[in-house]
């Protein structure tokens, strides 16, 4: 019997070799991603094998947990680039950061030039427990300073799930959205996948990222997508060519 339902593609099949990943944690020993250079090179090679053409890796900058700086990140980037050459892994890699929005970040914004994904695009995140009280103030200050905020994985902030008007409010405040690709296969749970699907349906995502930390994340790219809005997902993935370097 012929099926009336088209089979969903495997996630990695949506990556055609031109995708620029703007969110990952592959630098060694610098956050909760790769903890040594061997794991860094293995992750980078795996991302290349998935069909990712370039990496803008984004270690956490969070004063209370991962107190990284442009200098420490640059040193780890150079170490990783050297190791990739030695291992004959040709994927180009540069570094930005994933900034945690809190009071300390407000001070950092005033005192230091931020590491950006490209030009003035800066990746930010916030607590999974609740939105920071000063969120809209920080978003405004970022833009006054000349930056464009890109919010990492909005689908994972549980406190917004029952109020999609808050997502619209964030977009109206000038915040762009970055989808975690693994949400499309249910990696973070069914509820987060449904929220990602709704955000895709509403056209609220701008870009996508792998947010790869370890080999389990890599393995999830072999799973079939569970979202309904596949065309919208493909368009969001395509948007990442903007970050080509």
XYZ file of N, CA and C in Angstrom, residues 65-199:
405
model
N 30.377 31.660 36.109
C 30.646 30.244 35.796
C 31.822 30.107 34.831
N 31.743 30.782 33.694
C 32.788 30.696 32.668
C 33.311 32.109 32.399
N 34.265 32.510 33.189
C 34.769 33.880 33.115
C 35.833 33.993 32.026
N 35.407 33.782 30.788
C 36.316 33.860 29.649
C 36.502 35.310 29.214
N 37.492 35.526 28.371
C 37.785 36.855 27.838
C 38.173 36.705 26.375
N 38.172 37.791 25.607
C 38.634 37.709 24.217
C 40.042 37.116 24.114
N 40.893 37.407 25.079
C 42.272 36.913 25.045
C 42.332 35.400 25.251
N 41.604 34.882 26.246
C 41.637 33.438 26.488
C 40.985 32.687 25.332
N 39.926 33.251 24.794
C 39.252 32.608 23.667
C 40.164 32.576 22.442
N 40.849 33.662 22.171
C 41.757 33.717 21.024
C 42.866 32.674 21.147
N 43.421 32.502 22.331
C 44.476 31.506 22.540
C 43.956 30.094 22.260
N 42.760 29.803 22.734
C 42.169 28.479 22.499
C 41.812 28.281 21.029
N 41.393 29.362 20.373
C 41.104 29.279 18.947
C 42.369 28.935 18.171
N 43.457 29.613 18.454
C 44.717 29.359 17.749
C 45.210 27.940 17.994
N 45.052 27.458 19.229
C 45.427 26.075 19.545
C 44.603 25.092 18.720
N 43.315 25.375 18.599
C 42.419 24.489 17.851
C 42.709 24.538 16.359
N 42.920 25.719 15.832
C 43.243 25.848 14.405
C 44.515 25.078 14.054
N 45.515 25.164 14.900
C 46.773 24.439 14.677
C 46.543 22.933 14.699
N 45.747 22.464 15.666
C 45.464 21.035 15.773
C 44.669 20.536 14.574
N 43.755 21.344 14.059
C 42.976 20.939 12.892
C 43.865 20.786 11.665
N 44.819 21.704 11.497
C 45.765 21.588 10.386
C 46.586 20.308 10.522
N 47.060 20.034 11.724
C 47.863 18.835 11.961
C 47.065 17.567 11.718
N 45.754 17.625 11.962
C 44.895 16.451 11.757
C 44.239 16.433 10.380
N 44.679 17.363 9.525
C 44.168 17.444 8.148
C 42.644 17.598 8.104
N 42.128 18.385 9.049
C 40.717 18.750 9.057
C 40.621 20.176 8.538
N 39.959 20.356 7.422
C 40.048 21.612 6.687
C 38.930 22.600 6.983
N 38.048 22.296 7.916
C 36.925 23.206 8.161
C 37.437 24.531 8.746
N 37.116 25.660 8.119
C 37.531 26.961 8.662
C 36.800 27.247 9.978
N 37.521 27.827 10.938
C 36.925 28.102 12.240
C 37.383 29.464 12.741
N 36.437 30.229 13.271
C 36.744 31.466 13.969
C 35.906 31.477 15.240
N 36.177 32.428 16.114
C 35.509 32.424 17.416
C 34.768 33.715 17.689
N 33.615 33.575 18.295
C 32.869 34.689 18.871
C 32.631 34.297 20.331
N 31.450 34.569 20.854
C 31.125 34.165 22.225
C 29.619 34.124 22.391
N 29.182 33.396 23.398
C 27.776 33.367 23.805
C 27.697 34.065 25.160
N 27.183 35.273 25.157
C 27.176 36.114 26.353
C 25.916 35.900 27.179
N 26.113 35.707 28.482
C 24.996 35.524 29.403
C 24.538 36.888 29.901
N 23.256 37.190 29.709
C 22.723 38.493 30.097
C 22.454 38.525 31.599
N 23.205 39.370 32.286
C 22.995 39.633 33.706
C 23.580 41.008 34.017
N 23.624 41.367 35.296
C 24.146 42.680 35.672
C 25.609 42.844 35.272
N 26.377 41.776 35.404
C 27.794 41.845 35.053
C 27.965 42.112 33.566
N 27.108 41.512 32.741
C 27.201 41.734 31.297
C 26.939 43.194 30.953
N 26.033 43.834 31.669
C 25.787 45.260 31.442
C 27.066 46.069 31.610
N 27.838 45.741 32.644
C 29.105 46.434 32.876
C 30.113 46.108 31.781
N 30.150 44.841 31.373
C 31.070 44.425 30.322
C 30.789 45.178 29.026
N 29.525 45.346 28.722
C 29.117 46.045 27.500
C 29.664 47.469 27.469
N 29.728 48.100 28.618
C 30.232 49.475 28.692
C 31.758 49.547 28.600
N 32.418 48.449 29.004
C 33.869 48.497 29.177
C 34.664 47.810 28.064
N 34.039 46.942 27.288
C 34.806 46.078 26.405
C 34.096 45.883 25.062
N 34.882 45.766 24.020
C 34.319 45.424 22.717
C 33.939 43.955 22.724
N 32.734 43.659 22.273
C 32.240 42.293 22.312
C 32.736 41.478 21.114
N 32.843 40.180 21.325
C 33.162 39.248 20.239
C 31.882 38.955 19.470
N 31.898 39.158 18.184
C 30.671 39.050 17.383
C 30.722 37.889 16.400
N 29.538 37.440 16.014
C 29.412 36.378 15.018
C 29.911 36.856 13.655
N 29.551 38.088 13.346
C 29.986 38.768 12.127
C 29.585 40.237 12.274
N 30.447 41.128 11.833
C 30.140 42.552 11.924
C 29.691 42.893 13.345
N 28.446 43.319 13.505
C 27.959 43.734 14.826
C 26.915 42.779 15.418
N 26.837 41.541 14.910
C 25.881 40.555 15.404
C 26.479 39.815 16.603
N 25.813 39.882 17.744
C 26.352 39.275 18.964
C 25.358 38.269 19.544
N 25.879 37.084 19.897
C 25.047 35.997 20.417
C 24.881 36.158 21.924
N 23.624 36.129 22.382
C 23.333 36.271 23.806
C 22.404 35.147 24.260
N 22.451 34.890 25.548
C 21.550 33.909 26.158
C 21.127 34.438 27.518
N 20.192 33.733 28.139
C 19.760 34.111 29.487
C 19.437 32.853 30.276
N 19.081 33.038 31.523
C 18.760 31.924 32.403
C 17.568 31.132 31.867
N 17.596 29.818 32.089
C 16.453 28.986 31.713
C 15.337 29.067 32.756
N 15.629 29.691 33.902
C 14.651 29.754 35.001
C 13.703 30.934 34.844
N 14.265 32.082 34.547
C 13.429 33.262 34.343
C 14.203 34.309 33.553
N 13.471 35.194 32.909
C 14.106 36.266 32.156
C 14.707 37.283 33.113
N 15.861 37.849 32.774
C 16.435 38.878 33.641
C 15.541 40.105 33.702
N 15.464 40.724 34.864
C 14.619 41.904 35.052
C 14.997 43.012 34.076
N 16.302 43.108 33.806
C 16.818 44.194 32.970
C 16.929 43.812 31.498
N 16.230 42.738 31.064
C 16.403 42.219 29.710
C 16.223 43.288 28.634
N 15.112 44.007 28.663
C 14.846 44.964 27.585
C 15.774 46.175 27.672
N 16.207 46.494 28.865
C 17.199 47.557 29.037
C 18.521 47.156 28.381
N 18.930 45.894 28.591
C 20.183 45.408 27.994
C 20.072 45.343 26.477
N 18.952 44.863 25.975
C 18.766 44.795 24.527
C 18.837 46.191 23.909
N 18.263 47.161 24.603
C 18.319 48.542 24.128
C 19.756 49.055 24.151
N 20.467 48.810 25.245
C 21.848 49.279 25.371
C 22.757 48.627 24.339
N 22.522 47.353 24.054
C 23.291 46.666 23.013
C 23.144 47.389 21.676
N 21.913 47.740 21.340
C 21.666 48.384 20.060
C 22.192 49.819 20.025
N 22.104 50.517 21.146
C 22.680 51.866 21.226
C 24.187 51.796 21.017
N 24.819 50.712 21.515
C 26.259 50.521 21.353
C 26.635 50.054 19.951
N 25.621 49.819 19.100
C 25.885 49.445 17.717
C 25.801 47.971 17.405
N 25.331 47.178 18.372
C 25.250 45.724 18.170
C 23.830 45.294 17.795
N 23.743 44.140 17.149
C 22.467 43.489 16.866
C 22.412 42.215 17.701
N 21.524 42.131 18.697
C 21.464 40.934 19.537
C 20.805 39.756 18.820
N 21.448 38.603 18.938
C 20.904 37.344 18.407
C 20.688 36.435 19.608
N 19.436 36.149 19.938
C 19.124 35.336 21.108
C 19.273 33.859 20.790
N 20.150 33.188 21.534
C 20.358 31.755 21.354
C 19.152 30.968 21.856
N 18.795 29.965 21.123
C 17.754 28.972 21.447
C 16.547 29.506 22.226
N 15.780 30.431 21.653
C 14.595 30.951 22.355
C 13.576 29.868 22.692
N 13.596 28.778 21.930
C 12.651 27.694 22.191
C 12.894 27.018 23.545
N 14.061 27.216 24.151
C 14.412 26.517 25.380
C 14.080 27.300 26.645
N 13.568 28.515 26.505
C 13.211 29.311 27.687
C 11.782 28.996 28.087
N 11.644 28.104 29.053
C 10.344 27.540 29.399
C 9.337 28.592 29.840
N 9.809 29.677 30.437
C 8.907 30.695 30.974
C 8.184 31.468 29.877
N 8.594 31.287 28.617
C 7.900 31.944 27.503
C 6.893 31.015 26.807
N 6.890 29.747 27.132
C 6.134 28.766 26.359
C 4.623 29.005 26.345
N 4.104 29.603 27.382
C 2.651 29.812 27.448
C 2.255 31.231 27.082
N 3.219 31.987 26.603
C 2.926 33.380 26.258
C 3.752 33.783 25.039
N 3.249 33.440 23.871
C 3.999 33.723 22.644
C 4.059 35.213 22.342
N 3.238 35.993 23.024
C 3.324 37.444 22.852
C 4.677 37.964 23.307
N 5.300 37.274 24.254
C 6.620 37.680 24.725
C 7.671 37.499 23.630
N 7.527 36.448 22.842
C 8.439 36.254 21.710
C 8.284 37.395 20.702
N 7.043 37.753 20.437
C 6.790 38.860 19.518
C 7.372 40.164 20.076
N 7.246 40.349 21.374
C 7.775 41.550 22.021
C 9.296 41.624 21.872
N 9.966 40.482 22.043
C 11.422 40.429 21.881
C 11.826 40.803 20.457
N 11.108 40.270 19.479
C 11.420 40.592 18.087
C 11.191 42.079 17.807
N 10.115 42.596 18.341
C 9.818 44.026 18.141
C 10.856 44.926 18.815
N 11.532 44.365 19.819
C 12.578 45.119 20.515
C 13.919 45.026 19.786
N 13.937 44.384 18.622
C 15.149 44.317 17.816
C 16.010 43.105 18.040
N 15.480 42.085 18.714
C 16.243 40.872 19.005
C 15.988 39.830 17.922
N 17.046 39.318 17.326
C 16.933 38.239 16.359
C 16.960 36.897 17.089
N 16.464 35.842 16.433
C 16.342 34.528 17.057
C 17.203 33.486 16.334
N 17.908 32.670 17.129
C 18.699 31.554 16.597
C 18.130 30.224 17.101
N 17.699 29.394 16.198
C 17.163 28.070 16.513
C 18.290 27.072 16.773
N 18.148 26.279 17.826
C 19.024 25.125 17.995
C 18.500 23.993 17.112
N 19.314 23.545 16.175
C 18.864 22.536 15.215
C 18.375 21.253 15.875
N 18.971 20.892 17.007
C 18.566 19.636 17.647
C 17.153 19.683 18.211
N 16.596 20.876 18.351
C 15.189 20.974 18.754
C 14.289 20.349 17.698
N 14.752 20.339 16.452
C 13.941 19.799 15.349
C 13.783 18.294 15.423
N 14.667 17.617 16.154
C 14.569 16.155 16.264
C 14.085 15.718 17.646
N 13.703 16.668 18.490
C 13.193 16.326 19.812
C 14.252 16.081 20.856
N 15.468 16.536 20.613
C 16.568 16.236 21.537
C 16.306 16.800 22.926
N 15.680 17.966 23.008
C 15.459 18.624 24.303
C 14.083 18.326 24.892
N 13.331 17.477 24.212
C 12.011 17.121 24.695
C 10.902 17.586 23.762
N 9.755 16.942 23.883
C 8.619 17.192 22.980
C 8.105 18.618 23.070
N 8.035 19.176 24.286
C 7.488 20.527 24.449
C 8.349 21.564 23.727
N 9.662 21.421 23.844
C 10.552 22.379 23.194
C 10.461 22.251 21.682
N 10.314 21.032 21.180
C 10.137 20.835 19.743
C 8.861 21.516 19.258
N 7.785 21.399 20.007
C 6.518 22.036 19.621
C 6.645 23.555 19.606
N 7.353 24.097 20.578
C 7.548 25.550 20.610
C 8.393 25.988 19.413
N 9.455 25.235 19.121
C 10.280 25.552 17.954
C 9.453 25.512 16.681
N 8.581 24.526 16.583
C 7.721 24.392 15.403
C 6.803 25.603 15.267
N 6.248 26.066 16.389
C 5.357 27.228 16.356
C 6.129 28.503 15.991
N 7.333 28.643 16.509
C 8.153 29.802 16.164
C 8.528 29.787 14.688
